[in-house]
Amino acid sequence: MSNVNNLTSKILKDAEERKDSILKAANEEKAKIIAKKEAIAKSEEEVMVEKAKMEAKTRHERIVSSAELKARNEKLAAKQSVIDSVFEQSIEELCKMSDNDMKKFIKDMILSSDIAGDEKIILNEKGKSVLDGTLLVQINSELKSKGKKGELTVSNEVRNFKGGFILEKDGIEINNTFEDLVNSSRDELEFEVANVLFN
């Protein structure tokens, strides 16, 4: 009977030792698995944090770039508005010229134009009151002295422009309105005007 007790005791002792060994191995394996998973998680966390930082940086740069572009466009629009008002004001200043200056302007512009001399002069309301018969006779006389027809007439048509005049013949018009003269000079003057205003 004592052999059976010894055998039972030995089996139980071996089982206890085996249990401890299995638990120890299991705990070591568990620790290895946890450590490995923690390392993977830490690595993935670092990748995610780095990716989030890059995305945040890219988004920040986009927002800043968009804001800078918007600010630049608004600044350009404001400058363009100022330049537009300068050219508009120059038209208004031309419209304020005296009747004598207006007569001289009409005469000089017609005499320097490449025309046949039998065109119609189209005016606005103010121009109609300035261009009298005496001036028309003088202009036609000087046109004749230059070898041209000297048969300019004032059109019955009254146009809605701010100042200046239009020469018309056979549907072809030479536009000498203040608006057109200022606008045609604008391309070459705009850069200089911008330099004067903003530098």
XYZ file of C-alpha atoms in Angstrom, residues 3-190:
188
model
C 4.065 1.702 -2.826
C 0.735 2.913 -4.108
C 0.980 5.962 -1.845
C 4.540 6.593 -2.982
C 3.505 6.171 -6.597
C 0.543 8.457 -6.124
C 2.697 10.969 -4.316
C 5.325 10.835 -7.061
C 2.685 11.238 -9.782
C 1.202 14.214 -7.944
C 4.663 15.712 -7.388
C 5.571 15.225 -11.093
C 2.216 16.659 -12.108
C 2.817 19.698 -9.845
C 6.314 20.198 -11.318
C 4.955 19.711 -14.821
C 2.160 22.199 -14.092
C 4.686 24.764 -12.843
C 6.877 24.184 -15.921
C 3.894 24.499 -18.298
C 2.655 27.645 -16.541
C 6.153 29.132 -16.575
C 6.502 28.377 -20.325
C 2.992 29.710 -20.963
C 3.740 32.893 -19.014
C 7.024 33.348 -20.927
C 5.207 32.800 -24.251
C 2.457 35.191 -23.114
C 5.070 37.822 -22.209
C 6.810 37.342 -25.595
C 3.483 37.659 -27.472
C 2.495 40.765 -25.461
C 5.943 42.334 -25.972
C 5.785 41.597 -29.702
C 2.252 43.005 -29.992
C 3.262 46.083 -27.963
C 6.264 46.621 -30.266
C 4.001 46.308 -33.341
C 1.433 48.653 -31.765
C 4.162 51.166 -30.847
C 5.566 50.992 -34.380
C 2.087 51.450 -35.891
C 1.401 54.281 -33.456
C 4.621 56.024 -34.546
C 3.671 55.559 -38.223
C 0.161 56.901 -37.548
C 1.485 59.847 -35.535
C 4.039 60.638 -38.284
C 1.342 60.328 -40.955
C -0.991 62.579 -38.922
C 1.839 65.128 -38.509
C 2.523 65.084 -42.270
C -1.177 65.444 -43.076
C -1.503 68.281 -40.555
C 1.584 69.987 -42.013
C 0.279 69.574 -45.584
C -3.152 70.855 -44.560
C -1.562 73.790 -42.735
C 0.542 74.644 -45.821
C -2.548 74.425 -48.043
C -4.547 76.704 -45.742
C -1.687 79.228 -45.535
C -1.109 79.072 -49.306
C -4.827 79.538 -49.989
C -4.984 82.478 -47.571
C -1.892 84.067 -49.152
C -3.357 83.605 -52.644
C -6.685 85.099 -51.548
C -4.902 88.045 -49.904
C -2.768 88.589 -53.026
C -5.854 88.467 -55.278
C -7.712 90.929 -53.031
C -4.678 93.227 -53.021
C -4.450 93.037 -56.837
C -8.190 93.704 -57.143
C -7.858 96.727 -54.844
C -4.901 98.045 -56.864
C -6.807 97.464 -60.108
C -9.770 99.356 -58.690
C -7.525 102.309 -57.820
C -5.958 102.242 -61.307
C -9.446 102.077 -62.890
C -10.533 105.104 -60.876
C -7.406 107.033 -61.974
C -8.253 106.456 -65.645
C -11.930 107.229 -65.021
C -10.911 110.441 -63.264
C -8.692 111.417 -66.207
C -11.755 111.136 -68.487
C -13.710 113.327 -66.051
C -10.865 115.900 -66.042
C -10.861 115.975 -69.872
C -14.610 116.643 -69.779
C -13.946 119.742 -67.659
C -11.814 121.445 -70.330
C -12.896 124.917 -71.341
C -14.800 125.567 -74.572
C -11.675 127.123 -76.127
C -9.544 124.102 -75.170
C -12.255 121.811 -76.540
C -12.303 123.718 -79.853
C -8.511 123.437 -80.071
C -8.706 119.713 -79.257
C -11.296 119.058 -81.988
C -9.369 121.106 -84.543
C -5.957 119.535 -83.738
C -7.314 115.973 -83.705
C -9.132 116.396 -87.041
C -6.165 118.064 -88.759
C -3.791 115.319 -87.548
C -6.143 112.509 -88.686
C -5.665 110.629 -91.948
C -9.057 111.505 -93.469
C -10.474 112.450 -96.874
C -12.067 115.625 -95.499
C -15.724 114.940 -96.211
C -16.611 112.989 -93.043
C -19.420 113.733 -90.614
C -18.555 114.856 -87.089
C -20.678 113.080 -84.463
C -20.845 114.894 -81.121
C -22.532 114.669 -77.739
C -24.815 117.436 -76.430
C -21.961 119.539 -75.020
C -19.885 119.130 -78.192
C -22.783 120.382 -80.306
C -22.750 123.658 -78.385
C -18.957 124.026 -78.684
C -18.444 123.237 -82.374
C -19.833 126.330 -84.063
C -19.912 127.266 -87.750
C -16.798 129.472 -87.473
C -14.671 126.603 -86.185
C -15.998 124.254 -88.872
C -15.090 126.804 -91.593
C -11.544 127.116 -90.147
C -11.070 123.340 -90.032
C -12.369 122.847 -93.599
C -10.157 125.684 -94.827
C -7.058 124.114 -93.273
C -8.015 120.693 -94.674
C -8.217 122.223 -98.173
C -4.794 123.822 -97.708
C -3.487 120.299 -97.010
C -4.961 119.022 -100.273
C -8.018 117.397 -98.728
C -11.675 117.949 -99.580
C -12.486 120.310 -96.705
C -16.161 119.355 -96.661
C -16.627 118.185 -93.081
C -20.177 118.489 -91.736
C -21.704 118.118 -88.293
C -23.982 115.090 -88.028
C -27.541 115.522 -86.764
C -26.968 112.381 -84.651
C -26.167 113.051 -81.001
C -24.341 110.234 -79.191
C -24.097 109.445 -75.505
C -20.390 109.676 -74.666
C -18.622 111.863 -72.121
C -16.557 114.033 -74.441
C -14.606 114.278 -77.678
C -16.082 113.361 -81.056
C -16.362 110.671 -83.738
C -15.585 111.084 -87.439
C -17.837 108.925 -89.624
C -17.878 108.148 -93.336
C -19.644 105.261 -95.095
C -20.223 103.428 -91.804
C -16.551 103.612 -90.818
C -15.866 105.539 -87.624
C -12.729 107.108 -86.218
C -13.342 107.268 -82.486
C -11.872 110.346 -80.793
C -14.077 110.212 -77.704
C -12.290 110.827 -74.414
C -13.262 107.344 -73.250
C -11.687 105.684 -76.288
C -8.564 107.868 -76.270
C -7.917 107.150 -72.569
C -8.645 103.422 -72.974
C -6.369 103.129 -76.030
C -3.544 104.770 -74.053
C -4.218 102.603 -71.022
C -2.108 99.600 -72.079
C 1.058 101.671 -72.361
C 0.294 103.899 -69.350
C -1.072 101.377 -66.845
